[in-house]
Coordinates of C-alpha atoms in Angstrom, one line a residue:
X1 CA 4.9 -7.3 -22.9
X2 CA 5.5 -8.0 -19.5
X3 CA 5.0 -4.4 -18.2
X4 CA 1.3 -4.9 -19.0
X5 CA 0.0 -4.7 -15.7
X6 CA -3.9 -3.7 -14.8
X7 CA -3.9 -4.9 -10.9
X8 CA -5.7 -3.4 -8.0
X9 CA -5.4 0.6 -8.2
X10 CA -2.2 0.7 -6.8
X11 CA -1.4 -2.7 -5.0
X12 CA 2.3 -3.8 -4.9
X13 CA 2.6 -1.6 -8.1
X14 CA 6.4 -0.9 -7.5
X15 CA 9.4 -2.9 -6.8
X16 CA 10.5 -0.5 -3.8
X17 CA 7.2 -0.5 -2.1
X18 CA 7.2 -4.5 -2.2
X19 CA 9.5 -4.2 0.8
X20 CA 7.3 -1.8 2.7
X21 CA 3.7 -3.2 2.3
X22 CA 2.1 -1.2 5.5
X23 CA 3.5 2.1 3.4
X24 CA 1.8 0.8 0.6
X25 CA -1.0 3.2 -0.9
X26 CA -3.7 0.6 -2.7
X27 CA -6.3 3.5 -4.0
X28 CA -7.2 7.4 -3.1
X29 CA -10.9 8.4 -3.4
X30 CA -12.0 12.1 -3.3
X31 CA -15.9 12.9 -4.2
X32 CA -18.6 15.4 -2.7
X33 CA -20.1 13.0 -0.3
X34 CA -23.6 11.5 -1.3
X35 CA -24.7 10.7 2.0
X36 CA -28.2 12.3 2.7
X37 CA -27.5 15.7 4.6
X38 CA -23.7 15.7 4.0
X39 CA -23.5 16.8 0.4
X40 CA -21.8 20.0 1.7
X41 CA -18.5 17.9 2.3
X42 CA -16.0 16.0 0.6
X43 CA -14.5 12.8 1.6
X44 CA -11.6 11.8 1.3
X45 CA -10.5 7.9 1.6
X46 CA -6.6 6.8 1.4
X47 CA -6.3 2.8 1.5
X48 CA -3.1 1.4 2.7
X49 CA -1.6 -2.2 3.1
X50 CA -3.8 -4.1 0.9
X51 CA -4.6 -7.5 -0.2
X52 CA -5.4 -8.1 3.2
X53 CA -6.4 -12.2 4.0
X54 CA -9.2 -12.4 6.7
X55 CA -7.0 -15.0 8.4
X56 CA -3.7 -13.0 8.6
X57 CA -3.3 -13.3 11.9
X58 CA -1.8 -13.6 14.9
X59 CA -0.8 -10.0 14.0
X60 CA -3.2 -9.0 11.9
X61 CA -2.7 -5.5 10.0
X62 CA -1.4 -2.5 12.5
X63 CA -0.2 0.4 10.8
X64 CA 3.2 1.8 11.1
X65 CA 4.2 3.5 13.5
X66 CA 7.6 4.7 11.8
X67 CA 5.4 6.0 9.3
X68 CA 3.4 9.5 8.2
X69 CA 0.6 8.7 5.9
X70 CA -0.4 12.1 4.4
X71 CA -3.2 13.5 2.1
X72 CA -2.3 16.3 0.2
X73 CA -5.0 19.4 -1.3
X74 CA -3.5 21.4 -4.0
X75 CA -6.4 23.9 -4.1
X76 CA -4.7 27.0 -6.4
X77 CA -3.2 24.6 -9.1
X78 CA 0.3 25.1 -8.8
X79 CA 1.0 21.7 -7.8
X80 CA 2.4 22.1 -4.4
X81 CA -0.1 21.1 -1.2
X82 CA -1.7 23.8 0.5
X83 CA -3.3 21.2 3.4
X84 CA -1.7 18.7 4.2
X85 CA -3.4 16.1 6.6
X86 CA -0.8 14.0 8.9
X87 CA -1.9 10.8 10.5
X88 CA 0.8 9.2 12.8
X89 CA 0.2 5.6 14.2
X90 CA 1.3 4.3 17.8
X91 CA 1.0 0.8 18.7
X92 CA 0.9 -0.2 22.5
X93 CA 1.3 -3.6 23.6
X94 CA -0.1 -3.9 26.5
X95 CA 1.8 -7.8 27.5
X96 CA -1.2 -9.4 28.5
X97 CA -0.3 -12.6 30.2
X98 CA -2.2 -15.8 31.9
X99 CA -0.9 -17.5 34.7
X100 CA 1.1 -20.6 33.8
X101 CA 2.0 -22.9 36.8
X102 CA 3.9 -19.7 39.7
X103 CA 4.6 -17.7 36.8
X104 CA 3.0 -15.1 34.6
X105 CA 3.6 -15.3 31.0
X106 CA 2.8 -13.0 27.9
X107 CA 0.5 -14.4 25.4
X108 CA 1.6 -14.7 21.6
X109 CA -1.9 -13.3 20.4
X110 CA -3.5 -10.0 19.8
X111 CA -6.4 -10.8 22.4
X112 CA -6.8 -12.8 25.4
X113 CA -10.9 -12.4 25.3
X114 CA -13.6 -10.9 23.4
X115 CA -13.7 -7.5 22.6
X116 CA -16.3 -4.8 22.1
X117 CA -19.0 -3.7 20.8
X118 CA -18.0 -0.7 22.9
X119 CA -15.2 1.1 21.6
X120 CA -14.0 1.0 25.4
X121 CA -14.4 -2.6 26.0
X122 CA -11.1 -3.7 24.9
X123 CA -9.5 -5.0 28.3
X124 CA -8.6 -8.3 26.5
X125 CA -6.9 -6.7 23.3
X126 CA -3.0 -7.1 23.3
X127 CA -2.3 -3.9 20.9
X128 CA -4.0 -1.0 21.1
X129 CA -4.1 0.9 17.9
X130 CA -4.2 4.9 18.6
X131 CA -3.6 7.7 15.7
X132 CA -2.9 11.9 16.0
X133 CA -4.1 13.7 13.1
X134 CA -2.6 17.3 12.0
X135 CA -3.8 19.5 9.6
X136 CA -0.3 21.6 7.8
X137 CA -1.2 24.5 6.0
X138 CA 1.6 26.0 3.9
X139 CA 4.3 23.3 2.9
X140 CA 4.0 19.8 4.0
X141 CA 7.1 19.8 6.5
X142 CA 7.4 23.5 7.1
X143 CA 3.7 25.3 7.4
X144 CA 1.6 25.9 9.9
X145 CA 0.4 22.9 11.9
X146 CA -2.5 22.5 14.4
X147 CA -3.6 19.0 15.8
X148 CA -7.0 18.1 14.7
X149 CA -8.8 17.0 17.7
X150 CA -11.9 15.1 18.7
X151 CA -15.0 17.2 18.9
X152 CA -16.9 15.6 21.2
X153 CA -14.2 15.3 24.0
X154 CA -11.1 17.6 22.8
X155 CA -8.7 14.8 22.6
X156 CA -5.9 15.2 20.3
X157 CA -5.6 11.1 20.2
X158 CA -8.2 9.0 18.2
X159 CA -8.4 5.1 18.6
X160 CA -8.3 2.6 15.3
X161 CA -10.4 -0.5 16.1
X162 CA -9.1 -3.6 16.1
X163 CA -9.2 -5.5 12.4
X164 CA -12.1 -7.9 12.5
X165 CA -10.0 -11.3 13.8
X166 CA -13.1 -12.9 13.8
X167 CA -16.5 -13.3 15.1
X168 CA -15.7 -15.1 18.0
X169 CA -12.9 -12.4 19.5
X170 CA -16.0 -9.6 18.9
X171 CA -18.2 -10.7 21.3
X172 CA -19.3 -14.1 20.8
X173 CA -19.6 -15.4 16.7
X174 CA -22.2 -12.4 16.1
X175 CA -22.0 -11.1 12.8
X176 CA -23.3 -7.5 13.0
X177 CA -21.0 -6.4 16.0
X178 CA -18.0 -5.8 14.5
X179 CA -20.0 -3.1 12.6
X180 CA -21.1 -1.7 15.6
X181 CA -17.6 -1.4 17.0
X182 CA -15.9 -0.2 14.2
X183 CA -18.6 2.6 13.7
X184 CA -18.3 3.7 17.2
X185 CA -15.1 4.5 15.9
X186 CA -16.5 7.1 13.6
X187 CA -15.2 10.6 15.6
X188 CA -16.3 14.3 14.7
X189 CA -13.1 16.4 14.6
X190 CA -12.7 19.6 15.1
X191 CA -9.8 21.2 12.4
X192 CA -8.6 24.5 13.0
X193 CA -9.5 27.0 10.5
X194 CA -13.1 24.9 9.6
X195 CA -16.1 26.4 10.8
X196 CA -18.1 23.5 10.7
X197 CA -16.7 20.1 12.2
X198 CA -15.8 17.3 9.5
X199 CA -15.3 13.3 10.3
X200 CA -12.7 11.2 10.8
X201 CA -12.5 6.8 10.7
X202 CA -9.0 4.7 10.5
X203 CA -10.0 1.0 10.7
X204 CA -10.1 -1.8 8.3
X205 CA -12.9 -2.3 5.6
X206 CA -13.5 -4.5 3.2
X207 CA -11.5 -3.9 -0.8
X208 CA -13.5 -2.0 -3.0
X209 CA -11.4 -1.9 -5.5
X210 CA -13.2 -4.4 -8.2
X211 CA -10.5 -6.3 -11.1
X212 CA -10.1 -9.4 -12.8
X213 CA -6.7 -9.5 -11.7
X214 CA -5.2 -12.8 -12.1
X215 CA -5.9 -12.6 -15.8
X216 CA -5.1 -9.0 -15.9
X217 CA -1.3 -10.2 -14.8
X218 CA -1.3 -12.9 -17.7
X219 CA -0.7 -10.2 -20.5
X220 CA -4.8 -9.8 -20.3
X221 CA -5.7 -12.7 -20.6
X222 CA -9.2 -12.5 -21.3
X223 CA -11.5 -10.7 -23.7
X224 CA -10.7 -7.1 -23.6
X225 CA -14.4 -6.8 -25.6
X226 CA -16.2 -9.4 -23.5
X227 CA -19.3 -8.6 -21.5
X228 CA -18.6 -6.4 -18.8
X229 CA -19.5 -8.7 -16.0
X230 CA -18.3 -12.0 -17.8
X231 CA -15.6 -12.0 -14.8
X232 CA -14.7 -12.7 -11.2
X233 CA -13.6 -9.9 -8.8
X234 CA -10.6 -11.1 -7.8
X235 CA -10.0 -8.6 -4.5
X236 CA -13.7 -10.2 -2.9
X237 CA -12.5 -11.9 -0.4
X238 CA -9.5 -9.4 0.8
X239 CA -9.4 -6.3 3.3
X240 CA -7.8 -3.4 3.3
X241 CA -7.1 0.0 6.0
X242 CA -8.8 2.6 5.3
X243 CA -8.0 6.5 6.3
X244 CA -11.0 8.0 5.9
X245 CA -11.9 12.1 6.3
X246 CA -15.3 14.0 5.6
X247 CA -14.1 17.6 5.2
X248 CA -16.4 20.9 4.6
X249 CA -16.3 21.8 0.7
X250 CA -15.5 25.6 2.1
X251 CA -12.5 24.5 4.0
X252 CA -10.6 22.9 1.0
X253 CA -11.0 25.5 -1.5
X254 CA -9.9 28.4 -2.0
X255 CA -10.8 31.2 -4.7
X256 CA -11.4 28.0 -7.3
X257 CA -13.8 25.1 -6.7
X258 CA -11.7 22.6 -8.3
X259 CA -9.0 21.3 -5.9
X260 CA -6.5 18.5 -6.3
X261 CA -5.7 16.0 -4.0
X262 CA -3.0 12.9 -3.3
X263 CA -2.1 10.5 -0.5
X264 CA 1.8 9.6 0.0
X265 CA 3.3 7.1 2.6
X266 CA 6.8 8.0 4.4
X267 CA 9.4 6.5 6.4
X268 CA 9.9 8.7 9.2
X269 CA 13.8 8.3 11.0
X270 CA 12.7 9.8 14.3
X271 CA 12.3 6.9 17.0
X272 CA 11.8 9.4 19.9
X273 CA 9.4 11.1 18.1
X274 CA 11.1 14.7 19.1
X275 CA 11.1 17.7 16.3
X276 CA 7.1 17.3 15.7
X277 CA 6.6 20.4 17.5
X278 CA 9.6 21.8 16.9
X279 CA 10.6 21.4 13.5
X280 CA 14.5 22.1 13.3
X281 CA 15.7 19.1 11.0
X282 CA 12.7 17.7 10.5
X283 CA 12.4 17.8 6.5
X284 CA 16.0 15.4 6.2
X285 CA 13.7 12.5 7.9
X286 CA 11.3 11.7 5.9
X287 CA 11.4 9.0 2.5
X288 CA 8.1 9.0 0.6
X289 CA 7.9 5.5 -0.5
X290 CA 4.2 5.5 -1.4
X291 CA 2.3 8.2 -3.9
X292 CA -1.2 7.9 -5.3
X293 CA -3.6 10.4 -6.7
X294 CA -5.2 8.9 -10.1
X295 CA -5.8 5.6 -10.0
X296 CA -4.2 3.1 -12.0
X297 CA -1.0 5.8 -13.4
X298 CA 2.0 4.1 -11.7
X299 CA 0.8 1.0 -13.3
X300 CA -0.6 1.6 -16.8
X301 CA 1.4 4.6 -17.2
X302 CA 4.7 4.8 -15.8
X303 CA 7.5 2.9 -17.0
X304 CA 9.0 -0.3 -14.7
X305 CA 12.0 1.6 -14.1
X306 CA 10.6 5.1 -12.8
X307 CA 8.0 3.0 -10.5
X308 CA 9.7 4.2 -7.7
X309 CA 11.1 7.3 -8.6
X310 CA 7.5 8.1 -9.0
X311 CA 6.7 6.8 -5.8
X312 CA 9.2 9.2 -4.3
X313 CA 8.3 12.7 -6.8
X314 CA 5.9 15.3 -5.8
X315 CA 3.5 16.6 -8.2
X316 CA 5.8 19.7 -8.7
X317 CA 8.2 17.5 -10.4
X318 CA 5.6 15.7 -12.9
X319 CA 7.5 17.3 -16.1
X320 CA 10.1 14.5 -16.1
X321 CA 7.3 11.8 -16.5
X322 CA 5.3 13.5 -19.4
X323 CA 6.7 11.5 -21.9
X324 CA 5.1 8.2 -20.4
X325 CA 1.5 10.5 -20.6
X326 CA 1.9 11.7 -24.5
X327 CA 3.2 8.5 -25.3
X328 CA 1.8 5.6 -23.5
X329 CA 3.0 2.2 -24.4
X330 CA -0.1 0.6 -23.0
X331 CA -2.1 1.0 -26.6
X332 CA 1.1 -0.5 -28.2
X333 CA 1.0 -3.5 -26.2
X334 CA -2.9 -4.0 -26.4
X335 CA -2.5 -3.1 -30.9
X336 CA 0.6 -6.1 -30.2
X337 CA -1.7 -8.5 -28.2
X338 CA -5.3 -8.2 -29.9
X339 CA -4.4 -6.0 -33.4
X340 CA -6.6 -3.1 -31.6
X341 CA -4.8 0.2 -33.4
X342 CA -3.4 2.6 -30.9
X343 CA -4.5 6.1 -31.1
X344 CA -1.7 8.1 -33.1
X345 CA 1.1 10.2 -30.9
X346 CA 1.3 12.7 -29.0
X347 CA -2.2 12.2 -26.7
X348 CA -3.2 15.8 -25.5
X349 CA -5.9 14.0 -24.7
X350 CA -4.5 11.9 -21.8
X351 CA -2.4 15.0 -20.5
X352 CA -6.2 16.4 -20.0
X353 CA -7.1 13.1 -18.0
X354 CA -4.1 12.6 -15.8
X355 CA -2.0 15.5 -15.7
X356 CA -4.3 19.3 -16.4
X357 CA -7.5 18.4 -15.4
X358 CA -10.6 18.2 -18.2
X359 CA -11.1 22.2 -19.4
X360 CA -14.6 23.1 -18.4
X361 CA -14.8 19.9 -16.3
X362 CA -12.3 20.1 -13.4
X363 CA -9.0 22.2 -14.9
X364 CA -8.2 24.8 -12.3
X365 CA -7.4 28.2 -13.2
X366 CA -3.9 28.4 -14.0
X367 CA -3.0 24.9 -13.8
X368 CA 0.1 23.7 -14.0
X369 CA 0.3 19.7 -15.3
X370 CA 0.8 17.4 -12.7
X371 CA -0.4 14.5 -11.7
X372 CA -3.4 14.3 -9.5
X373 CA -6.5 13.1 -8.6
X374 CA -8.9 16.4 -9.1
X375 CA -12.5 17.1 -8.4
X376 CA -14.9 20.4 -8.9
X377 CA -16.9 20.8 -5.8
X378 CA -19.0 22.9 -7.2
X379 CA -20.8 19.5 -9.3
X380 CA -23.5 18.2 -7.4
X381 CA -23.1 14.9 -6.4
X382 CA -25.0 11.9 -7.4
X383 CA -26.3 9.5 -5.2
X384 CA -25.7 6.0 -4.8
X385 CA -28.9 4.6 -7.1
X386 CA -28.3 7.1 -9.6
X387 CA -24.4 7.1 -9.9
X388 CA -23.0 6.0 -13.8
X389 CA -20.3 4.1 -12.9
X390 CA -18.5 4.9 -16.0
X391 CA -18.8 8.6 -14.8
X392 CA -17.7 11.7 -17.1
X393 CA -17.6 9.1 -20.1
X394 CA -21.1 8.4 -19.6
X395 CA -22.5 11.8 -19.2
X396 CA -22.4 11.3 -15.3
X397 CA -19.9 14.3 -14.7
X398 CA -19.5 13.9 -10.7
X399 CA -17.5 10.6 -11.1
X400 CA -14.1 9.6 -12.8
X401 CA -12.2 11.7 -13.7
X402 CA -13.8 14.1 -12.0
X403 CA -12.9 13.0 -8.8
X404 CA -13.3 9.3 -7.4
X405 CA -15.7 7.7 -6.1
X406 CA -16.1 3.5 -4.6
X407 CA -18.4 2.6 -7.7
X408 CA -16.6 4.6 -10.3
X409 CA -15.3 0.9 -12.7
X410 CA -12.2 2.9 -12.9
X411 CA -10.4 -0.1 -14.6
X412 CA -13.0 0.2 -17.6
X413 CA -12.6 3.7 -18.0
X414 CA -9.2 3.9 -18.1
X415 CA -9.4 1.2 -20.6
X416 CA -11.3 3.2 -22.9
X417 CA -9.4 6.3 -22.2
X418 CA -5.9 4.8 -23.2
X419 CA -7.8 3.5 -26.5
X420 CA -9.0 7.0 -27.2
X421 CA -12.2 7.6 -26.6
X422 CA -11.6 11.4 -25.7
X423 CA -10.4 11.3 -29.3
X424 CA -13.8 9.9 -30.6
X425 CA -15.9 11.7 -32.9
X426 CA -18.9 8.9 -31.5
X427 CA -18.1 8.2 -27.8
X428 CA -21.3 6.3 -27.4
X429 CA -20.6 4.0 -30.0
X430 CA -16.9 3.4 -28.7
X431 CA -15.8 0.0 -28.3
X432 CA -16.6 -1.1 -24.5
X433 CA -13.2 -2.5 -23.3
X434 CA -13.5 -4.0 -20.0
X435 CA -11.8 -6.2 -17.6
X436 CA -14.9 -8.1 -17.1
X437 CA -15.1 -7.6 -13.3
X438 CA -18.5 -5.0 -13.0
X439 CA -18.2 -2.1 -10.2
X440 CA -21.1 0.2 -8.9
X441 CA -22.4 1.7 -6.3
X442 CA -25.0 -0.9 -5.1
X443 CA -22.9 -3.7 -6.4
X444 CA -22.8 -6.9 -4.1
X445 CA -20.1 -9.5 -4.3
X446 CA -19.9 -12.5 -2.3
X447 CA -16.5 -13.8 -1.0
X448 CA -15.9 -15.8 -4.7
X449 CA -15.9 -13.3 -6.8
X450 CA -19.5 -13.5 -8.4
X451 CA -21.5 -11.3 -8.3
X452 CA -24.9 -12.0 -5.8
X453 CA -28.3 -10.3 -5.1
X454 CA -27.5 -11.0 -1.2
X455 CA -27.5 -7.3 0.8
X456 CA -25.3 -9.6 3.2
X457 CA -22.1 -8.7 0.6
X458 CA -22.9 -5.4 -0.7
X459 CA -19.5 -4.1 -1.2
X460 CA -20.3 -0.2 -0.3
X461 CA -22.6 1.5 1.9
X462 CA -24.2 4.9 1.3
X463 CA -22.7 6.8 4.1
X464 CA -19.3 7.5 6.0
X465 CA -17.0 6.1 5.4
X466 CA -18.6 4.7 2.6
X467 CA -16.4 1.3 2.5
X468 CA -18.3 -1.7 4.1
X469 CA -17.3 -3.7 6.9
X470 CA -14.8 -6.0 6.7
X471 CA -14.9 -9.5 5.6
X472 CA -14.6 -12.3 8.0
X473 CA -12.7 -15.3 8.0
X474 CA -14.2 -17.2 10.9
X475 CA -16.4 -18.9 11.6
X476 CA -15.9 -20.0 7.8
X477 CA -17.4 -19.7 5.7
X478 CA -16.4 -16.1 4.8
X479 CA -19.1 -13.6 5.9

């Protein structure tokens, strides 16, 4: 009963990844983007090293920069990627030092000053954060690849902003200009083979995933039929990174509007960085340590000891996990806990949810089952006011499972998807199991985990990159 676990989307969720936490993949959003004017795009948001503290400093949260964090588009349903894009992190210190007595010595902090709002003014920071971004078509490691690049200036290098330290290292203890610095950070790109220029932000922002996770852990410890905001969202106060695209609908797809889409997280053995043009050996050096494309499968799914293994598999090699799909153990531990009956064996229906695609939903043409996160661009999205957050379930078809988006209470309607509601011959009248901790759109949630009418802590925002600015730790209390 101890394999029970209903954490963040994908936070710690495998032993292996434990030892790597800025490989770790936390969650993967894809949805048409709801922003006014941009409903012609999808975006797509990959969160890495979470359970970030507001005070983790002197280091703070840096990416790695022996790493390739990747999102993968699968838009012909045969489970391999056909886009791949790359992101791959440098970090330069830049040994800032002060004067002590005749000699000059480096400081042990990230800044030596404030910083900002300009993305420029960053003469006191100690590290500066800067990212490439490829776009692969073909085979992740041997396709075609072109450097996405900056629209506005050319530049194949892009700069991350700083995490928020605090109010006092971004320009003197004013709230709002961390936001300004961070969106200055916001670039168009240009990506070969688009017609039409797309987005791109890497930066910290504040968790959106939403779960009552300390009694989650404690074999659910709370009412699985309670109300569904009767609980505190235990990720409030935490951070995360966030890799966030905006790319046009018609360069994604292909002859089918549904595409599939997944983030993965390698080790890269290759120091001096040579082979990235020229490819030679370059397959042999990468170990994918991180996957994610549904949320919540490595942990409600996949058995303890194929965590990693599934951390490591592509989509094409999804057949040797079936079994943990047709026959999840998760309704045999919630029949054990709280005499709930499990739906009877093998579920079709959850091979529709996490491995096919739901037919006349978001199935491609000639899928083959694998799992992935998949969404139909051709349904119109929904915006922020209007969104269900219990999407398809709830007769709002351009959320879960049809893609992902920050207010979909994907936690909920996993929930009832595990306890059959697919199978339901009354899905309206199906019991409402819930976590307790309440996720939408407009939701607001202030550092504590309640739930608040203050704009101050609304935890989304209704346009790129859609994830709000960060919490901060100081001056305390957190803002």
């Amino acid at each position: 009963m101890a394999g029970i676990t209903l954490q963040g989307s994908s936070h710690r969720e495998a032993p292996g990844i434990t030892k790597t936490p800025k490989l770790d993949g936390s969650d993967f959003y894809m949805f048409r983007s709801y922003e006014t004017g941009r409903s012609e795009f999808v975006t797509l948001l990959a969160n890495y090293s979470p359970l970030q503290d507001v005070y983790g400093g002197p280091n703070f949260f840096t990416l790695d920069d022996d790493g390739a964090y990747e999102i993968h588009i699968d838009n012909d349903g045969d489970a391999r990627e056909d886009i791949t894009f790359q992101f791959r992190f440098t970090n330069t210190n830049k040994n800032l030092t002060v004067p002590v007595g005749d000699k000059d010595v480096a400081i042990p902090l990230i800044n030596i000053g404030p910083i900002g709002p300009g993305p420029l003014n960053t003469a006191n920071l100690n590290v500066k954060e800067t990212y490439t971004l490829n776009v692969i078509r073909g085979d992740r490691r041997t396709g075609r690849r072109h450097a996405v690049t900056n629209a506005s200036t050319g530049s194949p290098t892009l700069r991350k902003p700083v995490d928020r330290i605090g109010d006092k290292s971004i320009q003197a203890n004013d709230p709002t200009a961390y936001n300004t610095y961070a969106n200055a950070h916001i670039y168009p790109i240009n990506i070969p083979g688009c017609q039409t220029d797309g987005r791109v932000f890497v930066g910290q922002r504040r968790e959106g995933f939403v779960v009552n996770l300390a009694e989650a852990f404690d074999l659910i410890n709370t009412n699985p039929l309670g109300p569904v905001d009767g609980e505190t969202n235990s990720l409030a106060a935490k951070n995360v990174t966030t890799l966030a695209l905006e790319v046009p609908i018609d360069c994604l797809v292909d002859n089918d509007p549904v595409i599939g889409g997944w983030t993965t997280a390698s080790r890269v053995d290759d120091k001096d960085r040579r082979g990235w043009d020229f490819w030679g050996g370059a397959p042999g050096r990468f170990e994918q340590v991180s996957r994610l494309g549904s949320p919540l499968v490595n942990e409600l799914v996949i058995g303890l000891k194929d965590k990693d293994f599934f951390n490591a598999a592509e989509p094409k090699e999804d057949a040797r996990f079936a079994t943990y799909v047709t026959n999840p153990t998760l309704p045999a531990l919630i029949q054990a806990l709280f005499n709930v009956t499990a739906p009877a064996t093998p579920r079709s229906d959850l091979v529709a949810v996490f491995l096919t695609g739901v037919s006349g939903l978001n199935q491609p043409n000639n899928v083959r089952p694998a799992e992935m996160l998949r969404l139909n661009t051709a349904t119109a999205p929904v915006a922020s006011g209007q969104q269900n957050s219990l999407g398809v379930i709830a007769g709002d078809n351009a959320g879960f499972p049809n893609g992902r988006r920050p207010g979909d209470d994907v936690v909920d309607i996993a929930l009832r998807a595990v306890e059959g509601i697919l199978l339901s011959p009354a899905p309206g009248s199906f019991p409402a199991f819930t976590d307790g901790a309440l996720v939408n759109a407009t939701i607001a949630y202030a550092p504590n985990g309640t739930i608040t009418a203050s704009p101050t802590f609304r935890l989304f925002r209704d346009s790129f990159p859609y994830l709000q600015t960060p919490i901060s730790g100081s001056p305390n209390p957190l803002h």
